């Protein structure tokens, strides 16, 4: 059996700033998202975690550093920095704009750009190994992650 | 600090019709989604943008035409029209049904099939380069994109 | 024109248990999700369908068994069990933990880990071929899929 909850409708939004020391880097953010949910006072609903920049992903998977490296290797294999045909990225048409981050735009789509997670009793409602991560593919500058909670507060 | 909003709970849904002139094509739809949000009267919440057909994607990335071509090239590389082993798609089992769009079903999953975006003050709450796109992989016929807004209206 | 609905805000959550007889397997779950929506009494809103384990995906695509096999072949091609360089998966760093499911963590991201679908009049609001599937990449043991409905009940 499931569980029904009713209450007053509410939303809460916060933009979290991040700046990764490396260009490509995975950072666990489950606790940051939980803090925002706690601040919101929203006890039940959904939380959207969405990078506001288009060369990064938010994803849910194991918090295991070997896997983090596997993910980065795999993304590089499938969406290489050097371009689809090698040649130092020369064939990414996006680079005609002066950018060198064509791969970052593709890696973000491959890993998945955003997640929506459940909230119950004021807490992320997670399985035993579900952890929220921020994956940066063109970092070393200040960027934002939007956290939006939509649900119920006690009346 | 974040921002809490309360109000009366409401939803709004509209099915947008699209017909792309090419079989494979990327179309920016941020303004179409914004118009539906504005019509809804919902001032805060989430908007789900979901293609109702299974050979298309809705995704968020840069509105830059070179990148659009890069994305299409990359999808073709990773999920080829001609089949995983070449041979003109002969090995897609899905083609035994008489279809020739096996690649389109895979491309949709690779790019990501849907997005959920935040709404604040009646507007999409986007980062500076976030733009919503519809990517069609088997077009030239009428299809629908569902836009569903879930959130708060003023009481 | 779209359709506006108002009502009392409510959420409903249920954890569905699954155990696939094969290690890798695709299972249609649209009807299971619909049953939970019906039980919830929520008539309008969104439903999040999220595997609580990190070696599985929930996705929406055609319920066609040839395509199911195509999807599994494609995932194996792009994120192989045997490792990115073959060699029996030896180079997945995640396997240093004693696990042998590095590929499963990657396949889940490639296919897309979760979906959020629209609900209207107490029913999933789907296009003609949209079907929800659970894709397991490391099964043969009990796992959970979280189904969370967020929306409106009649006042």
GROMACS .gro file of C-alpha atoms in nm:
model
  465
    1UNK     CA    1   0.000   0.000   0.000
    2UNK     CA    2   0.103   0.351  -0.073
    3UNK     CA    3   0.086   0.665   0.135
    4UNK     CA    4  -0.132   0.971   0.067
    5UNK     CA    5  -0.032   1.311   0.204
    6UNK     CA    6  -0.228   1.636   0.178
    7UNK     CA    7  -0.134   1.988   0.281
    8UNK     CA    8  -0.091   2.342   0.158
    9UNK     CA    9   0.081   2.373  -0.180
   10UNK     CA   10   0.421   2.541  -0.180
   11UNK     CA   11   0.738   2.577  -0.384
   12UNK     CA   12   1.090   2.676  -0.286
   13UNK     CA   13   1.382   2.759  -0.510
   14UNK     CA   14   1.750   2.821  -0.450
   15UNK     CA   15   2.040   2.865  -0.686
   16UNK     CA   16   2.354   2.692  -0.555
   17UNK     CA   17   2.687   2.828  -0.677
   18UNK     CA   18   2.967   2.589  -0.762
   19UNK     CA   19   3.316   2.632  -0.901
   20UNK     CA   20   3.512   2.316  -0.973
   21UNK     CA   21   3.892   2.334  -0.946
   22UNK     CA   22   3.926   2.104  -1.251
   23UNK     CA   23   3.777   2.146  -1.597
   24UNK     CA   24   3.609   1.802  -1.574
   25UNK     CA   25   3.504   1.679  -1.232
   26UNK     CA   26   3.230   1.491  -1.047
   27UNK     CA   27   3.108   1.630  -0.713
   28UNK     CA   28   2.857   1.458  -0.479
   29UNK     CA   29   2.580   1.706  -0.387
   30UNK     CA   30   2.319   1.497  -0.203
   31UNK     CA   31   2.381   1.679   0.126
   32UNK     CA   32   2.359   2.022  -0.037
   33UNK     CA   33   2.025   1.930  -0.191
   34UNK     CA   34   1.904   1.794   0.145
   35UNK     CA   35   1.997   2.121   0.320
   36UNK     CA   36   1.787   2.318   0.075
   37UNK     CA   37   1.490   2.083   0.123
   38UNK     CA   38   1.524   2.126   0.500
   39UNK     CA   39   1.539   2.506   0.469
   40UNK     CA   40   1.230   2.503   0.247
   41UNK     CA   41   0.998   2.360   0.512
   42UNK     CA   42   0.837   2.153   0.236
   43UNK     CA   43   0.779   1.808   0.381
   44UNK     CA   44   0.655   1.614   0.082
   45UNK     CA   45   0.680   1.641  -0.296
   46UNK     CA   46   0.944   1.647  -0.566
   47UNK     CA   47   1.279   1.820  -0.597
   48UNK     CA   48   1.419   1.918  -0.936
   49UNK     CA   49   1.798   1.949  -0.949
   50UNK     CA   50   1.897   2.120  -1.273
   51UNK     CA   51   2.232   2.269  -1.375
   52UNK     CA   52   2.171   2.620  -1.513
   53UNK     CA   53   2.465   2.582  -1.752
   54UNK     CA   54   2.468   2.359  -2.056
   55UNK     CA   55   2.806   2.190  -2.022
   56UNK     CA   56   2.725   2.007  -1.697
   57UNK     CA   57   2.499   1.725  -1.577
   58UNK     CA   58   2.320   1.635  -1.257
   59UNK     CA   59   2.281   1.257  -1.225
   60UNK     CA   60   2.207   0.987  -0.964
   61UNK     CA   61   2.438   0.689  -0.929
   62UNK     CA   62   2.682   0.526  -0.688
   63UNK     CA   63   2.912   0.746  -0.477
   64UNK     CA   64   3.218   0.533  -0.554
   65UNK     CA   65   3.531   0.703  -0.680
   66UNK     CA   66   3.631   0.420  -0.913
   67UNK     CA   67   3.294   0.452  -1.083
   68UNK     CA   68   3.339   0.828  -1.110
   69UNK     CA   69   3.655   0.766  -1.313
   70UNK     CA   70   3.481   0.497  -1.520
   71UNK     CA   71   3.204   0.743  -1.602
   72UNK     CA   72   3.451   1.010  -1.712
   73UNK     CA   73   3.646   0.758  -1.926
   74UNK     CA   74   3.327   0.634  -2.085
   75UNK     CA   75   3.198   0.985  -2.162
   76UNK     CA   76   3.532   1.069  -2.323
   77UNK     CA   77   3.514   0.750  -2.532
   78UNK     CA   78   3.162   0.819  -2.660
   79UNK     CA   79   3.184   1.201  -2.687
   80UNK     CA   80   3.555   1.281  -2.722
   81UNK     CA   81   3.714   1.619  -2.650
   82UNK     CA   82   3.925   1.570  -2.962
   83UNK     CA   83   3.623   1.546  -3.190
   84UNK     CA   84   3.431   1.256  -3.343
   85UNK     CA   85   3.709   1.191  -3.598
   86UNK     CA   86   3.997   1.294  -3.378
   87UNK     CA   87   4.177   1.589  -3.542
   88UNK     CA   88   4.179   1.786  -3.219
   89UNK     CA   89   3.809   1.867  -3.220
   90UNK     CA   90   3.842   2.048  -3.553
   91UNK     CA   91   3.523   1.897  -3.687
   92UNK     CA   92   3.294   2.018  -3.406
   93UNK     CA   93   3.105   2.290  -3.589
   94UNK     CA   94   3.035   2.452  -3.251
   95UNK     CA   95   3.404   2.545  -3.235
   96UNK     CA   96   3.358   2.793  -3.520
   97UNK     CA   97   3.207   3.020  -3.254
   98UNK     CA   98   3.545   3.030  -3.079
   99UNK     CA   99   3.444   2.777  -2.812
  100UNK     CA  100   3.640   2.456  -2.746
  101UNK     CA  101   3.372   2.276  -2.543
  102UNK     CA  102   3.172   2.090  -2.810
  103UNK     CA  103   3.239   1.763  -2.628
  104UNK     CA  104   3.104   1.908  -2.302
  105UNK     CA  105   2.765   1.983  -2.464
  106UNK     CA  106   2.746   1.620  -2.583
  107UNK     CA  107   2.873   1.457  -2.262
  108UNK     CA  108   2.598   1.635  -2.069
  109UNK     CA  109   2.330   1.476  -2.289
  110UNK     CA  110   2.491   1.132  -2.268
  111UNK     CA  111   2.507   1.129  -1.889
  112UNK     CA  112   2.165   1.293  -1.858
  113UNK     CA  113   2.122   1.658  -1.778
  114UNK     CA  114   1.890   1.674  -1.474
  115UNK     CA  115   1.706   1.469  -1.213
  116UNK     CA  116   1.376   1.496  -1.027
  117UNK     CA  117   1.380   1.314  -0.693
  118UNK     CA  118   1.110   1.235  -0.435
  119UNK     CA  119   1.081   1.406  -0.095
  120UNK     CA  120   0.905   1.248   0.204
  121UNK     CA  121   0.891   1.370   0.566
  122UNK     CA  122   1.127   1.653   0.472
  123UNK     CA  123   1.395   1.413   0.347
  124UNK     CA  124   1.513   1.290   0.009
  125UNK     CA  125   1.344   0.952  -0.038
  126UNK     CA  126   1.637   0.752  -0.174
  127UNK     CA  127   1.734   0.391  -0.225
  128UNK     CA  128   2.039   0.266  -0.033
  129UNK     CA  129   2.298   0.372  -0.295
  130UNK     CA  130   2.124   0.658  -0.473
  131UNK     CA  131   2.343   0.966  -0.450
  132UNK     CA  132   2.303   1.292  -0.642
  133UNK     CA  133   2.612   1.414  -0.830
  134UNK     CA  134   2.711   1.722  -1.025
  135UNK     CA  135   2.928   1.642  -1.325
  136UNK     CA  136   3.115   1.937  -1.470
  137UNK     CA  137   3.264   1.920  -1.820
  138UNK     CA  138   3.381   2.280  -1.864
  139UNK     CA  139   3.448   2.415  -1.519
  140UNK     CA  140   3.699   2.635  -1.340
  141UNK     CA  141   3.446   2.916  -1.334
  142UNK     CA  142   3.142   3.000  -1.123
  143UNK     CA  143   2.825   2.820  -1.224
  144UNK     CA  144   2.480   2.762  -1.074
  145UNK     CA  145   2.271   2.457  -0.996
  146UNK     CA  146   1.901   2.526  -0.949
  147UNK     CA  147   1.724   2.330  -0.675
  148UNK     CA  148   1.344   2.361  -0.687
  149UNK     CA  149   1.118   2.187  -0.435
  150UNK     CA  150   0.749   2.154  -0.525
  151UNK     CA  151   0.505   2.000  -0.280
  152UNK     CA  152   0.331   2.042   0.052
  153UNK     CA  153   0.389   2.233   0.373
  154UNK     CA  154   0.199   2.176   0.694
  155UNK     CA  155  -0.107   2.398   0.715
  156UNK     CA  156   1.879   3.201   0.073
  157UNK     CA  157   1.597   3.048  -0.120
  158UNK     CA  158   1.247   3.170  -0.187
  159UNK     CA  159   0.923   3.010  -0.060
  160UNK     CA  160   0.598   3.064  -0.248
  161UNK     CA  161   0.251   2.944  -0.146
  162UNK     CA  162  -0.080   2.959  -0.332
  163UNK     CA  163  -0.363   2.750  -0.469
  164UNK     CA  164  -0.259   2.428  -0.640
  165UNK     CA  165  -0.325   2.407  -1.012
  166UNK     CA  166  -0.222   2.223  -1.327
  167UNK     CA  167  -0.246   2.315  -1.693
  168UNK     CA  168  -0.189   2.097  -1.994
  169UNK     CA  169  -0.167   2.164  -2.365
  170UNK     CA  170  -0.071   1.943  -2.656
  171UNK     CA  171   0.137   2.135  -2.913
  172UNK     CA  172   0.127   2.004  -3.270
  173UNK     CA  173   0.447   2.001  -3.474
  174UNK     CA  174   0.535   1.878  -3.823
  175UNK     CA  175   0.898   1.904  -3.925
  176UNK     CA  176   0.973   1.950  -4.297
  177UNK     CA  177   1.276   1.717  -4.268
  178UNK     CA  178   1.289   1.362  -4.131
  179UNK     CA  179   1.558   1.462  -3.879
  180UNK     CA  180   1.557   1.815  -3.745
  181UNK     CA  181   1.611   2.023  -3.433
  182UNK     CA  182   1.361   2.302  -3.354
  183UNK     CA  183   1.395   2.554  -3.068
  184UNK     CA  184   1.067   2.562  -2.867
  185UNK     CA  185   1.145   2.776  -2.561
  186UNK     CA  186   0.907   3.051  -2.672
  187UNK     CA  187   0.626   2.804  -2.742
  188UNK     CA  188   0.663   2.659  -2.394
  189UNK     CA  189   0.670   3.009  -2.243
  190UNK     CA  190   0.345   3.102  -2.422
  191UNK     CA  191   0.171   2.800  -2.271
  192UNK     CA  192   0.299   2.888  -1.923
  193UNK     CA  193   0.170   3.243  -1.968
  194UNK     CA  194  -0.172   3.118  -2.084
  195UNK     CA  195  -0.192   2.884  -1.786
  196UNK     CA  196  -0.187   3.160  -1.524
  197UNK     CA  197   0.034   2.936  -1.312
  198UNK     CA  198   0.300   3.160  -1.164
  199UNK     CA  199   0.528   2.912  -0.990
  200UNK     CA  200   0.609   2.543  -1.020
  201UNK     CA  201   0.743   2.298  -1.275
  202UNK     CA  202   0.678   2.246  -1.644
  203UNK     CA  203   0.713   1.902  -1.802
  204UNK     CA  204   0.786   1.907  -2.176
  205UNK     CA  205   0.736   1.557  -2.315
  206UNK     CA  206   0.713   1.442  -2.677
  207UNK     CA  207   0.409   1.215  -2.711
  208UNK     CA  208   0.582   1.015  -2.983
  209UNK     CA  209   0.869   0.779  -2.926
  210UNK     CA  210   1.105   0.877  -3.206
  211UNK     CA  211   1.170   1.231  -3.079
  212UNK     CA  212   1.341   1.404  -2.787
  213UNK     CA  213   1.295   1.724  -2.593
  214UNK     CA  214   1.626   1.849  -2.454
  215UNK     CA  215   1.789   2.163  -2.312
  216UNK     CA  216   2.117   2.288  -2.455
  217UNK     CA  217   2.269   2.579  -2.648
  218UNK     CA  218   2.070   2.741  -2.928
  219UNK     CA  219   2.368   2.741  -3.167
  220UNK     CA  220   2.323   2.596  -3.513
  221UNK     CA  221   2.673   2.449  -3.533
  222UNK     CA  222   2.602   2.256  -3.215
  223UNK     CA  223   2.269   2.137  -3.358
  224UNK     CA  224   2.463   1.977  -3.646
  225UNK     CA  225   2.722   1.835  -3.404
  226UNK     CA  226   2.443   1.675  -3.202
  227UNK     CA  227   2.288   1.516  -3.512
  228UNK     CA  228   2.629   1.388  -3.631
  229UNK     CA  229   2.703   1.244  -3.290
  230UNK     CA  230   2.364   1.072  -3.257
  231UNK     CA  231   2.415   0.918  -3.603
  232UNK     CA  232   2.761   0.796  -3.498
  233UNK     CA  233   2.640   0.633  -3.176
  234UNK     CA  234   2.298   0.511  -3.300
  235UNK     CA  235   2.329   0.480  -3.680
  236UNK     CA  236   2.038   0.474  -3.924
  237UNK     CA  237   2.220   0.200  -4.111
  238UNK     CA  238   2.223  -0.036  -3.812
  239UNK     CA  239   2.484  -0.121  -3.550
  240UNK     CA  240   2.683  -0.330  -3.799
  241UNK     CA  241   2.605  -0.126  -4.105
  242UNK     CA  242   2.422  -0.347  -4.357
  243UNK     CA  243   2.154  -0.085  -4.415
  244UNK     CA  244   1.986  -0.133  -4.079
  245UNK     CA  245   1.910  -0.497  -4.156
  246UNK     CA  246   2.000  -0.609  -3.808
  247UNK     CA  247   1.756  -0.383  -3.622
  248UNK     CA  248   1.499  -0.640  -3.511
  249UNK     CA  249   1.244  -0.361  -3.490
  250UNK     CA  250   1.250  -0.344  -3.872
  251UNK     CA  251   1.082  -0.687  -3.891
  252UNK     CA  252   0.762  -0.497  -3.808
  253UNK     CA  253   0.796  -0.310  -4.138
  254UNK     CA  254   0.935   0.007  -3.972
  255UNK     CA  255   1.265   0.165  -4.076
  256UNK     CA  256   1.311   0.388  -3.770
  257UNK     CA  257   1.500   0.166  -3.524
  258UNK     CA  258   1.774   0.428  -3.504
  259UNK     CA  259   1.519   0.697  -3.413
  260UNK     CA  260   1.404   0.501  -3.107
  261UNK     CA  261   1.767   0.478  -2.989
  262UNK     CA  262   1.867   0.837  -3.071
  263UNK     CA  263   1.577   0.958  -2.856
  264UNK     CA  264   1.714   0.770  -2.554
  265UNK     CA  265   2.071   0.888  -2.617
  266UNK     CA  266   1.979   1.257  -2.635
  267UNK     CA  267   1.729   1.222  -2.347
  268UNK     CA  268   1.358   1.203  -2.405
  269UNK     CA  269   1.201   1.476  -2.188
  270UNK     CA  270   1.276   1.769  -1.957
  271UNK     CA  271   1.117   1.920  -1.648
  272UNK     CA  272   1.198   2.289  -1.604
  273UNK     CA  273   1.135   2.540  -1.324
  274UNK     CA  274   0.880   2.822  -1.345
  275UNK     CA  275   0.902   3.139  -1.135
  276UNK     CA  276   0.689   3.457  -1.155
  277UNK     CA  277   0.513   3.310  -1.457
  278UNK     CA  278   0.839   3.269  -1.650
  279UNK     CA  279   1.072   2.980  -1.729
  280UNK     CA  280   1.355   3.010  -1.476
  281UNK     CA  281   1.653   2.949  -1.705
  282UNK     CA  282   2.026   2.998  -1.700
  283UNK     CA  283   2.173   3.235  -1.961
  284UNK     CA  284   2.210   2.972  -2.237
  285UNK     CA  285   1.946   2.717  -2.145
  286UNK     CA  286   1.710   2.674  -2.440
  287UNK     CA  287   1.447   2.403  -2.488
  288UNK     CA  288   1.464   2.211  -2.817
  289UNK     CA  289   1.253   1.951  -2.995
  290UNK     CA  290   1.464   1.696  -3.180
  291UNK     CA  291   1.276   1.493  -3.439
  292UNK     CA  292   1.424   1.170  -3.576
  293UNK     CA  293   1.131   1.043  -3.785
  294UNK     CA  294   0.931   1.348  -3.885
  295UNK     CA  295   0.747   1.481  -4.189
  296UNK     CA  296   0.417   1.398  -4.021
  297UNK     CA  297   0.204   1.560  -3.750
  298UNK     CA  298   0.316   1.487  -3.396
  299UNK     CA  299   0.240   1.623  -3.052
  300UNK     CA  300   0.448   1.763  -2.767
  301UNK     CA  301   0.276   1.766  -2.429
  302UNK     CA  302   0.341   2.069  -2.208
  303UNK     CA  303   0.216   2.025  -1.850
  304UNK     CA  304   0.252   2.299  -1.588
  305UNK     CA  305   0.211   2.196  -1.223
  306UNK     CA  306   0.225   2.456  -0.948
  307UNK     CA  307   0.055   2.753  -0.791
  308UNK     CA  308  -0.192   3.018  -0.903
  309UNK     CA  309  -0.273   3.331  -0.706
  310UNK     CA  310  -0.566   3.276  -0.472
  311UNK     CA  311  -0.625   2.580  -2.597
  312UNK     CA  312  -0.503   2.413  -2.282
  313UNK     CA  313  -0.691   2.294  -1.977
  314UNK     CA  314  -0.661   2.437  -1.624
  315UNK     CA  315  -0.746   2.222  -1.322
  316UNK     CA  316  -0.752   2.328  -0.957
  317UNK     CA  317  -0.803   2.122  -0.642
  318UNK     CA  318  -0.649   2.024  -0.312
  319UNK     CA  319  -0.278   1.949  -0.324
  320UNK     CA  320  -0.178   1.590  -0.253
  321UNK     CA  321   0.104   1.341  -0.302
  322UNK     CA  322   0.106   0.962  -0.300
  323UNK     CA  323   0.403   0.731  -0.295
  324UNK     CA  324   0.445   0.357  -0.331
  325UNK     CA  325   0.753   0.141  -0.364
  326UNK     CA  326   0.697  -0.142  -0.614
  327UNK     CA  327   0.909  -0.454  -0.567
  328UNK     CA  328   1.049  -0.630  -0.872
  329UNK     CA  329   1.276  -0.929  -0.922
  330UNK     CA  330   1.374  -1.012  -1.277
  331UNK     CA  331   1.449  -1.377  -1.361
  332UNK     CA  332   1.736  -1.269  -1.589
  333UNK     CA  333   2.031  -1.047  -1.510
  334UNK     CA  334   1.944  -0.811  -1.797
  335UNK     CA  335   1.582  -0.773  -1.890
  336UNK     CA  336   1.319  -0.520  -1.999
  337UNK     CA  337   0.975  -0.531  -1.835
  338UNK     CA  338   0.674  -0.317  -1.937
  339UNK     CA  339   0.529  -0.146  -1.626
  340UNK     CA  340   0.269   0.099  -1.760
  341UNK     CA  341  -0.019  -0.093  -1.603
  342UNK     CA  342   0.155  -0.117  -1.265
  343UNK     CA  343   0.209   0.259  -1.265
  344UNK     CA  344  -0.155   0.316  -1.366
  345UNK     CA  345  -0.278   0.098  -1.077
  346UNK     CA  346  -0.082   0.309  -0.829
  347UNK     CA  347  -0.223   0.631  -0.978
  348UNK     CA  348  -0.575   0.488  -0.948
  349UNK     CA  349  -0.515   0.386  -0.586
  350UNK     CA  350  -0.381   0.732  -0.505
  351UNK     CA  351  -0.705   0.913  -0.584
  352UNK     CA  352  -0.496   1.190  -0.739
  353UNK     CA  353  -0.674   1.294  -1.057
  354UNK     CA  354  -0.430   1.538  -1.210
  355UNK     CA  355  -0.058   1.610  -1.189
  356UNK     CA  356   0.272   1.435  -1.252
  357UNK     CA  357   0.399   1.088  -1.172
  358UNK     CA  358   0.769   1.026  -1.112
  359UNK     CA  359   0.882   0.668  -1.182
  360UNK     CA  360   1.231   0.620  -1.040
  361UNK     CA  361   1.426   0.297  -0.984
  362UNK     CA  362   1.567   0.303  -0.629
  363UNK     CA  363   1.870   0.102  -0.741
  364UNK     CA  364   2.150   0.238  -0.955
  365UNK     CA  365   2.194  -0.042  -1.208
  366UNK     CA  366   1.849  -0.007  -1.365
  367UNK     CA  367   1.654   0.242  -1.578
  368UNK     CA  368   1.295   0.346  -1.621
  369UNK     CA  369   1.227   0.470  -1.974
  370UNK     CA  370   0.942   0.538  -2.217
  371UNK     CA  371   0.948   0.388  -2.565
  372UNK     CA  372   0.769   0.138  -2.789
  373UNK     CA  373   0.640  -0.188  -2.638
  374UNK     CA  374   0.780  -0.398  -2.925
  375UNK     CA  375   0.993  -0.697  -2.841
  376UNK     CA  376   1.227  -0.656  -3.139
  377UNK     CA  377   1.304  -0.305  -3.019
  378UNK     CA  378   1.366  -0.435  -2.666
  379UNK     CA  379   1.639  -0.659  -2.808
  380UNK     CA  380   1.776  -0.374  -3.021
  381UNK     CA  381   1.799  -0.155  -2.711
  382UNK     CA  382   1.987  -0.424  -2.517
  383UNK     CA  383   2.227  -0.484  -2.810
  384UNK     CA  384   2.289  -0.113  -2.845
  385UNK     CA  385   2.353  -0.061  -2.473
  386UNK     CA  386   2.600  -0.351  -2.480
  387UNK     CA  387   2.775  -0.196  -2.779
  388UNK     CA  388   2.812   0.147  -2.621
  389UNK     CA  389   2.869   0.037  -2.258
  390UNK     CA  390   3.005  -0.322  -2.277
  391UNK     CA  391   2.998  -0.572  -1.994
  392UNK     CA  392   3.350  -0.673  -2.095
  393UNK     CA  393   3.489  -0.323  -2.036
  394UNK     CA  394   3.569  -0.032  -2.265
  395UNK     CA  395   3.881  -0.207  -2.397
  396UNK     CA  396   3.749  -0.562  -2.375
  397UNK     CA  397   3.972  -0.758  -2.138
  398UNK     CA  398   3.677  -0.899  -1.945
  399UNK     CA  399   3.587  -0.573  -1.776
  400UNK     CA  400   3.927  -0.560  -1.606
  401UNK     CA  401   3.965  -0.191  -1.665
  402UNK     CA  402   3.643  -0.081  -1.493
  403UNK     CA  403   3.786   0.075  -1.180
  404UNK     CA  404   3.454   0.008  -1.007
  405UNK     CA  405   3.541  -0.364  -1.016
  406UNK     CA  406   3.820  -0.307  -0.764
  407UNK     CA  407   3.539  -0.295  -0.505
  408UNK     CA  408   3.460  -0.660  -0.587
  409UNK     CA  409   3.160  -0.572  -0.806
  410UNK     CA  410   3.124  -0.689  -1.166
  411UNK     CA  411   2.848  -0.449  -1.271
  412UNK     CA  412   3.041  -0.145  -1.396
  413UNK     CA  413   2.863  -0.172  -1.730
  414UNK     CA  414   2.522  -0.170  -1.557
  415UNK     CA  415   2.594   0.168  -1.394
  416UNK     CA  416   2.681   0.310  -1.739
  417UNK     CA  417   2.393   0.146  -1.931
  418UNK     CA  418   2.149   0.306  -1.687
  419UNK     CA  419   2.280   0.653  -1.769
  420UNK     CA  420   2.280   0.586  -2.144
  421UNK     CA  421   1.918   0.470  -2.155
  422UNK     CA  422   1.811   0.738  -1.906
  423UNK     CA  423   1.747   0.663  -1.542
  424UNK     CA  424   1.394   0.793  -1.467
  425UNK     CA  425   1.082   0.947  -1.620
  426UNK     CA  426   0.819   1.197  -1.509
  427UNK     CA  427   0.486   1.150  -1.686
  428UNK     CA  428   0.161   1.351  -1.695
  429UNK     CA  429  -0.162   1.243  -1.523
  430UNK     CA  430  -0.508   1.366  -1.630
  431UNK     CA  431  -0.853   1.252  -1.511
  432UNK     CA  432  -0.682   0.986  -1.300
  433UNK     CA  433  -0.508   0.831  -1.602
  434UNK     CA  434  -0.158   0.844  -1.749
  435UNK     CA  435  -0.177   1.100  -2.030
  436UNK     CA  436   0.016   0.914  -2.300
  437UNK     CA  437   0.067   0.930  -2.673
  438UNK     CA  438  -0.047   0.626  -2.874
  439UNK     CA  439   0.280   0.430  -2.841
  440UNK     CA  440   0.424   0.567  -2.517
  441UNK     CA  441   0.479   0.278  -2.277
  442UNK     CA  442   0.675   0.284  -1.952
  443UNK     CA  443   0.944   0.017  -1.913
  444UNK     CA  444   1.177  -0.102  -1.640
  445UNK     CA  445   1.519  -0.203  -1.773
  446UNK     CA  446   1.726  -0.413  -1.537
  447UNK     CA  447   2.101  -0.453  -1.591
  448UNK     CA  448   2.196  -0.640  -1.273
  449UNK     CA  449   1.890  -0.830  -1.162
  450UNK     CA  450   1.798  -1.168  -1.018
  451UNK     CA  451   1.744  -1.007  -0.679
  452UNK     CA  452   1.468  -0.799  -0.518
  453UNK     CA  453   1.471  -0.431  -0.609
  454UNK     CA  454   1.234  -0.139  -0.575
  455UNK     CA  455   1.084   0.113  -0.816
  456UNK     CA  456   0.946   0.426  -0.652
  457UNK     CA  457   0.624   0.568  -0.796
  458UNK     CA  458   0.538   0.915  -0.667
  459UNK     CA  459   0.226   1.101  -0.776
  460UNK     CA  460   0.215   1.477  -0.711
  461UNK     CA  461  -0.096   1.675  -0.797
  462UNK     CA  462  -0.457   1.740  -0.712
  463UNK     CA  463  -0.739   1.549  -0.547
  464UNK     CA  464  -1.102   1.654  -0.553
  465UNK     CA  465  -1.187   1.877  -0.260
   0.00000   0.00000   0.00000
